[in-house]
Amino acid sequence: MAEPEFRATGVRIGKRLRSLTRAGQVRISDGRLELLTSYGSEIDSAPVQAVRASRPWFGPDDRATADLNGNRYLLTLGDHDPAPGEPGPPAARRFIEAVRRAAGRGD
């Protein structure tokens, strides 16, 4: 299996007003975006070309939305990238850039 192009742990994943996990994982690997629980169970996944990632109009800088398979997920990542070697989720901006780059939309 190839090294993931993007990986974030400790991500809060919600759908509408419901929290699905507080310490989930987001991974982009082999052209697919996967949303996983803290135990590694799949919440949802889709080819990166079919995913739309953006920042909510109103809200803190640590949030991003991801539309997969007709479902909109609210992802709460870190508000700034952690220092090298430090644990913690990367910034939402980096997630959005990774989705666009993997889909070939954001050179």
mmCIF file with all atom_site columns, N, CA, C and O in Angstrom, residues 58-85:
data_model
loop_
_atom_site.group_PDB
_atom_site.id
_atom_site.type_symbol
_atom_site.label_atom_id
_atom_site.label_alt_id
_atom_site.label_comp_id
_atom_site.label_asym_id
_atom_site.label_entity_id
_atom_site.label_seq_id
_atom_site.pdbx_PDB_ins_code
_atom_site.Cartn_x
_atom_site.Cartn_y
_atom_site.Cartn_z
_atom_site.occupancy
_atom_site.B_iso_or_equiv
_atom_site.pdbx_formal_charge
_atom_site.auth_seq_id
_atom_site.auth_comp_id
_atom_site.auth_asym_id
_atom_site.auth_atom_id
_atom_site.pdbx_PDB_model_num
ATOM 1   N N  . PHE A 1 58 ? -19.139 30.855 7.507  1.00 0.00 ? 58 PHE A N  1
ATOM 2   C CA . PHE A 1 58 ? -19.029 31.410 8.853  1.00 0.00 ? 58 PHE A CA 1
ATOM 3   C C  . PHE A 1 58 ? -18.515 30.316 9.771  1.00 0.00 ? 58 PHE A C  1
ATOM 4   O O  . PHE A 1 58 ? -18.977 29.203 9.715  1.00 0.00 ? 58 PHE A O  1
ATOM 5   N N  . GLY A 1 59 ? -17.566 30.651 10.572 1.00 0.00 ? 59 GLY A N  1
ATOM 6   C CA . GLY A 1 59 ? -17.040 29.664 11.508 1.00 0.00 ? 59 GLY A CA 1
ATOM 7   C C  . GLY A 1 59 ? -15.556 29.825 11.690 1.00 0.00 ? 59 GLY A C  1
ATOM 8   O O  . GLY A 1 59 ? -14.896 30.563 10.975 1.00 0.00 ? 59 GLY A O  1
ATOM 9   N N  . PRO A 1 60 ? -15.014 29.098 12.654 1.00 0.00 ? 60 PRO A N  1
ATOM 10  C CA . PRO A 1 60 ? -13.589 29.186 12.937 1.00 0.00 ? 60 PRO A CA 1
ATOM 11  C C  . PRO A 1 60 ? -12.736 28.639 11.794 1.00 0.00 ? 60 PRO A C  1
ATOM 12  O O  . PRO A 1 60 ? -13.205 27.887 10.950 1.00 0.00 ? 60 PRO A O  1
ATOM 13  N N  . ASP A 1 61 ? -11.460 28.999 11.808 1.00 0.00 ? 61 ASP A N  1
ATOM 14  C CA . ASP A 1 61 ? -10.533 28.578 10.761 1.00 0.00 ? 61 ASP A CA 1
ATOM 15  C C  . ASP A 1 61 ? -10.195 27.096 10.803 1.00 0.00 ? 61 ASP A C  1
ATOM 16  O O  . ASP A 1 61 ? -9.593  26.584 9.877  1.00 0.00 ? 61 ASP A O  1
ATOM 17  N N  . ASP A 1 62 ? -10.553 26.409 11.879 1.00 0.00 ? 62 ASP A N  1
ATOM 18  C CA . ASP A 1 62 ? -10.184 25.000 11.990 1.00 0.00 ? 62 ASP A CA 1
ATOM 19  C C  . ASP A 1 62 ? -11.218 24.068 11.388 1.00 0.00 ? 62 ASP A C  1
ATOM 20  O O  . ASP A 1 62 ? -11.103 22.861 11.496 1.00 0.00 ? 62 ASP A O  1
ATOM 21  N N  . ARG A 1 63 ? -12.231 24.594 10.700 1.00 0.00 ? 63 ARG A N  1
ATOM 22  C CA . ARG A 1 63 ? -13.294 23.754 10.152 1.00 0.00 ? 63 ARG A CA 1
ATOM 23  C C  . ARG A 1 63 ? -13.270 23.713 8.636  1.00 0.00 ? 63 ARG A C  1
ATOM 24  O O  . ARG A 1 63 ? -12.939 24.685 7.978  1.00 0.00 ? 63 ARG A O  1
ATOM 25  N N  . ALA A 1 64 ? -13.661 22.548 8.113  1.00 0.00 ? 64 ALA A N  1
ATOM 26  C CA . ALA A 1 64 ? -13.797 22.363 6.677  1.00 0.00 ? 64 ALA A CA 1
ATOM 27  C C  . ALA A 1 64 ? -15.027 21.486 6.448  1.00 0.00 ? 64 ALA A C  1
ATOM 28  O O  . ALA A 1 64 ? -15.431 20.737 7.339  1.00 0.00 ? 64 ALA A O  1
ATOM 29  N N  . THR A 1 65 ? -15.617 21.609 5.273  1.00 0.00 ? 65 THR A N  1
ATOM 30  C CA . THR A 1 65 ? -16.703 20.718 4.902  1.00 0.00 ? 65 THR A CA 1
ATOM 31  C C  . THR A 1 65 ? -16.224 19.827 3.772  1.00 0.00 ? 65 THR A C  1
ATOM 32  O O  . THR A 1 65 ? -15.407 20.228 2.949  1.00 0.00 ? 65 THR A O  1
ATOM 33  N N  . ALA A 1 66 ? -16.745 18.613 3.755  1.00 0.00 ? 66 ALA A N  1
ATOM 34  C CA . ALA A 1 66 ? -16.437 17.667 2.691  1.00 0.00 ? 66 ALA A CA 1
ATOM 35  C C  . ALA A 1 66 ? -17.739 17.026 2.245  1.00 0.00 ? 66 ALA A C  1
ATOM 36  O O  . ALA A 1 66 ? -18.476 16.482 3.069  1.00 0.00 ? 66 ALA A O  1
ATOM 37  N N  . ASP A 1 67 ? -18.044 17.142 0.958  1.00 0.00 ? 67 ASP A N  1
ATOM 38  C CA . ASP A 1 67 ? -19.247 16.525 0.378  1.00 0.00 ? 67 ASP A CA 1
ATOM 39  C C  . ASP A 1 67 ? -18.840 15.227 -0.293 1.00 0.00 ? 67 ASP A C  1
ATOM 40  O O  . ASP A 1 67 ? -18.095 15.240 -1.269 1.00 0.00 ? 67 ASP A O  1
ATOM 41  N N  . LEU A 1 68 ? -19.330 14.107 0.244  1.00 0.00 ? 68 LEU A N  1
ATOM 42  C CA . LEU A 1 68 ? -19.040 12.774 -0.291 1.00 0.00 ? 68 LEU A CA 1
ATOM 43  C C  . LEU A 1 68 ? -20.350 12.037 -0.481 1.00 0.00 ? 68 LEU A C  1
ATOM 44  O O  . LEU A 1 68 ? -21.165 11.977 0.448  1.00 0.00 ? 68 LEU A O  1
ATOM 45  N N  . ASN A 1 69 ? -20.558 11.474 -1.637 1.00 0.00 ? 69 ASN A N  1
ATOM 46  C CA . ASN A 1 69 ? -21.713 10.607 -1.895 1.00 0.00 ? 69 ASN A CA 1
ATOM 47  C C  . ASN A 1 69 ? -23.037 11.245 -1.471 1.00 0.00 ? 69 ASN A C  1
ATOM 48  O O  . ASN A 1 69 ? -23.912 10.584 -0.924 1.00 0.00 ? 69 ASN A O  1
ATOM 49  N N  . GLY A 1 70 ? -23.180 12.534 -1.680 1.00 0.00 ? 70 GLY A N  1
ATOM 50  C CA . GLY A 1 70 ? -24.416 13.226 -1.339 1.00 0.00 ? 70 GLY A CA 1
ATOM 51  C C  . GLY A 1 70 ? -24.553 13.600 0.121  1.00 0.00 ? 70 GLY A C  1
ATOM 52  O O  . GLY A 1 70 ? -25.585 14.105 0.539  1.00 0.00 ? 70 GLY A O  1
ATOM 53  N N  . ASN A 1 71 ? -23.546 13.354 0.923  1.00 0.00 ? 71 ASN A N  1
ATOM 54  C CA . ASN A 1 71 ? -23.562 13.702 2.345  1.00 0.00 ? 71 ASN A CA 1
ATOM 55  C C  . ASN A 1 71 ? -22.543 14.794 2.608  1.00 0.00 ? 71 ASN A C  1
ATOM 56  O O  . ASN A 1 71 ? -21.439 14.766 2.073  1.00 0.00 ? 71 ASN A O  1
ATOM 57  N N  . ARG A 1 72 ? -22.917 15.747 3.449  1.00 0.00 ? 72 ARG A N  1
ATOM 58  C CA . ARG A 1 72 ? -21.988 16.812 3.834  1.00 0.00 ? 72 ARG A CA 1
ATOM 59  C C  . ARG A 1 72 ? -21.500 16.546 5.251  1.00 0.00 ? 72 ARG A C  1
ATOM 60  O O  . ARG A 1 72 ? -22.274 16.393 6.182  1.00 0.00 ? 72 ARG A O  1
ATOM 61  N N  . TYR A 1 73 ? -20.178 16.501 5.387  1.00 0.00 ? 73 TYR A N  1
ATOM 62  C CA . TYR A 1 73 ? -19.539 16.266 6.679  1.00 0.00 ? 73 TYR A CA 1
ATOM 63  C C  . TYR A 1 73 ? -18.823 17.527 7.117  1.00 0.00 ? 73 TYR A C  1
ATOM 64  O O  . TYR A 1 73 ? -18.188 18.199 6.301  1.00 0.00 ? 73 TYR A O  1
ATOM 65  N N  . LEU A 1 74 ? -18.908 17.831 8.388  1.00 0.00 ? 74 LEU A N  1
ATOM 66  C CA . LEU A 1 74 ? -18.181 18.952 8.966  1.00 0.00 ? 74 LEU A CA 1
ATOM 67  C C  . LEU A 1 74 ? -16.969 18.372 9.689  1.00 0.00 ? 74 LEU A C  1
ATOM 68  O O  . LEU A 1 74 ? -17.103 17.528 10.579 1.00 0.00 ? 74 LEU A O  1
ATOM 69  N N  . LEU A 1 75 ? -15.790 18.807 9.269  1.00 0.00 ? 75 LEU A N  1
ATOM 70  C CA . LEU A 1 75 ? -14.541 18.327 9.847  1.00 0.00 ? 75 LEU A CA 1
ATOM 71  C C  . LEU A 1 75 ? -13.919 19.439 10.675 1.00 0.00 ? 75 LEU A C  1
ATOM 72  O O  . LEU A 1 75 ? -13.740 20.549 10.181 1.00 0.00 ? 75 LEU A O  1
ATOM 73  N N  . THR A 1 76 ? -13.599 19.149 11.915 1.00 0.00 ? 76 THR A N  1
ATOM 74  C CA . THR A 1 76 ? -12.921 20.113 12.770 1.00 0.00 ? 76 THR A CA 1
ATOM 75  C C  . THR A 1 76 ? -11.484 19.643 12.930 1.00 0.00 ? 76 THR A C  1
ATOM 76  O O  . THR A 1 76 ? -11.199 18.684 13.633 1.00 0.00 ? 76 THR A O  1
ATOM 77  N N  . LEU A 1 77 ? -10.600 20.332 12.214 1.00 0.00 ? 77 LEU A N  1
ATOM 78  C CA . LEU A 1 77 ? -9.177  20.018 12.240 1.00 0.00 ? 77 LEU A CA 1
ATOM 79  C C  . LEU A 1 77 ? -8.496  21.035 13.142 1.00 0.00 ? 77 LEU A C  1
ATOM 80  O O  . LEU A 1 77 ? -9.162  21.837 13.796 1.00 0.00 ? 77 LEU A O  1
ATOM 81  N N  . GLY A 1 78 ? -7.187  21.069 13.148 1.00 0.00 ? 78 GLY A N  1
ATOM 82  C CA . GLY A 1 78 ? -6.460  22.055 13.942 1.00 0.00 ? 78 GLY A CA 1
ATOM 83  C C  . GLY A 1 78 ? -6.581  23.434 13.320 1.00 0.00 ? 78 GLY A C  1
ATOM 84  O O  . GLY A 1 78 ? -6.769  23.578 12.125 1.00 0.00 ? 78 GLY A O  1
ATOM 85  N N  . ASP A 1 79 ? -6.477  24.477 14.144 1.00 0.00 ? 79 ASP A N  1
ATOM 86  C CA . ASP A 1 79 ? -6.544  25.838 13.609 1.00 0.00 ? 79 ASP A CA 1
ATOM 87  C C  . ASP A 1 79 ? -5.199  26.301 13.085 1.00 0.00 ? 79 ASP A C  1
ATOM 88  O O  . ASP A 1 79 ? -5.093  27.338 12.455 1.00 0.00 ? 79 ASP A O  1
ATOM 89  N N  . HIS A 1 80 ? -4.140  25.524 13.341 1.00 0.00 ? 80 HIS A N  1
ATOM 90  C CA . HIS A 1 80 ? -2.824  25.787 12.757 1.00 0.00 ? 80 HIS A CA 1
ATOM 91  C C  . HIS A 1 80 ? -2.091  24.452 12.667 1.00 0.00 ? 80 HIS A C  1
ATOM 92  O O  . HIS A 1 80 ? -2.387  23.517 13.391 1.00 0.00 ? 80 HIS A O  1
ATOM 93  N N  . ASP A 1 81 ? -1.168  24.358 11.742 1.00 0.00 ? 81 ASP A N  1
ATOM 94  C CA . ASP A 1 81 ? -0.396  23.129 11.586 1.00 0.00 ? 81 ASP A CA 1
ATOM 95  C C  . ASP A 1 81 ? 0.445   22.885 12.830 1.00 0.00 ? 81 ASP A C  1
ATOM 96  O O  . ASP A 1 81 ? 1.056   23.813 13.361 1.00 0.00 ? 81 ASP A O  1
ATOM 97  N N  . PRO A 1 82 ? 0.483   21.634 13.318 1.00 0.00 ? 82 PRO A N  1
ATOM 98  C CA . PRO A 1 82 ? 1.323   21.363 14.482 1.00 0.00 ? 82 PRO A CA 1
ATOM 99  C C  . PRO A 1 82 ? 2.802   21.456 14.106 1.00 0.00 ? 82 PRO A C  1
ATOM 100 O O  . PRO A 1 82 ? 3.173   21.310 12.948 1.00 0.00 ? 82 PRO A O  1
ATOM 101 N N  . ALA A 1 83 ? 3.614   21.694 15.097 1.00 0.00 ? 83 ALA A N  1
ATOM 102 C CA . ALA A 1 83 ? 5.064   21.743 14.870 1.00 0.00 ? 83 ALA A CA 1
ATOM 103 C C  . ALA A 1 83 ? 5.548   20.364 14.420 1.00 0.00 ? 83 ALA A C  1
ATOM 104 O O  . ALA A 1 83 ? 4.941   19.349 14.774 1.00 0.00 ? 83 ALA A O  1
ATOM 105 N N  . PRO A 1 84 ? 6.606   20.306 13.629 1.00 0.00 ? 84 PRO A N  1
ATOM 106 C CA . PRO A 1 84 ? 7.114   19.004 13.183 1.00 0.00 ? 84 PRO A CA 1
ATOM 107 C C  . PRO A 1 84 ? 7.396   18.086 14.369 1.00 0.00 ? 84 PRO A C  1
ATOM 108 O O  . PRO A 1 84 ? 8.011   18.486 15.348 1.00 0.00 ? 84 PRO A O  1
ATOM 109 N N  . GLY A 1 85 ? 6.899   16.870 14.279 1.00 0.00 ? 85 GLY A N  1
ATOM 110 C CA . GLY A 1 85 ? 7.092   15.904 15.353 1.00 0.00 ? 85 GLY A CA 1
ATOM 111 C C  . GLY A 1 85 ? 6.057   15.993 16.460 1.00 0.00 ? 85 GLY A C  1
ATOM 112 O O  . GLY A 1 85 ? 6.014   15.140 17.334 1.00 0.00 ? 85 GLY A O  1
#
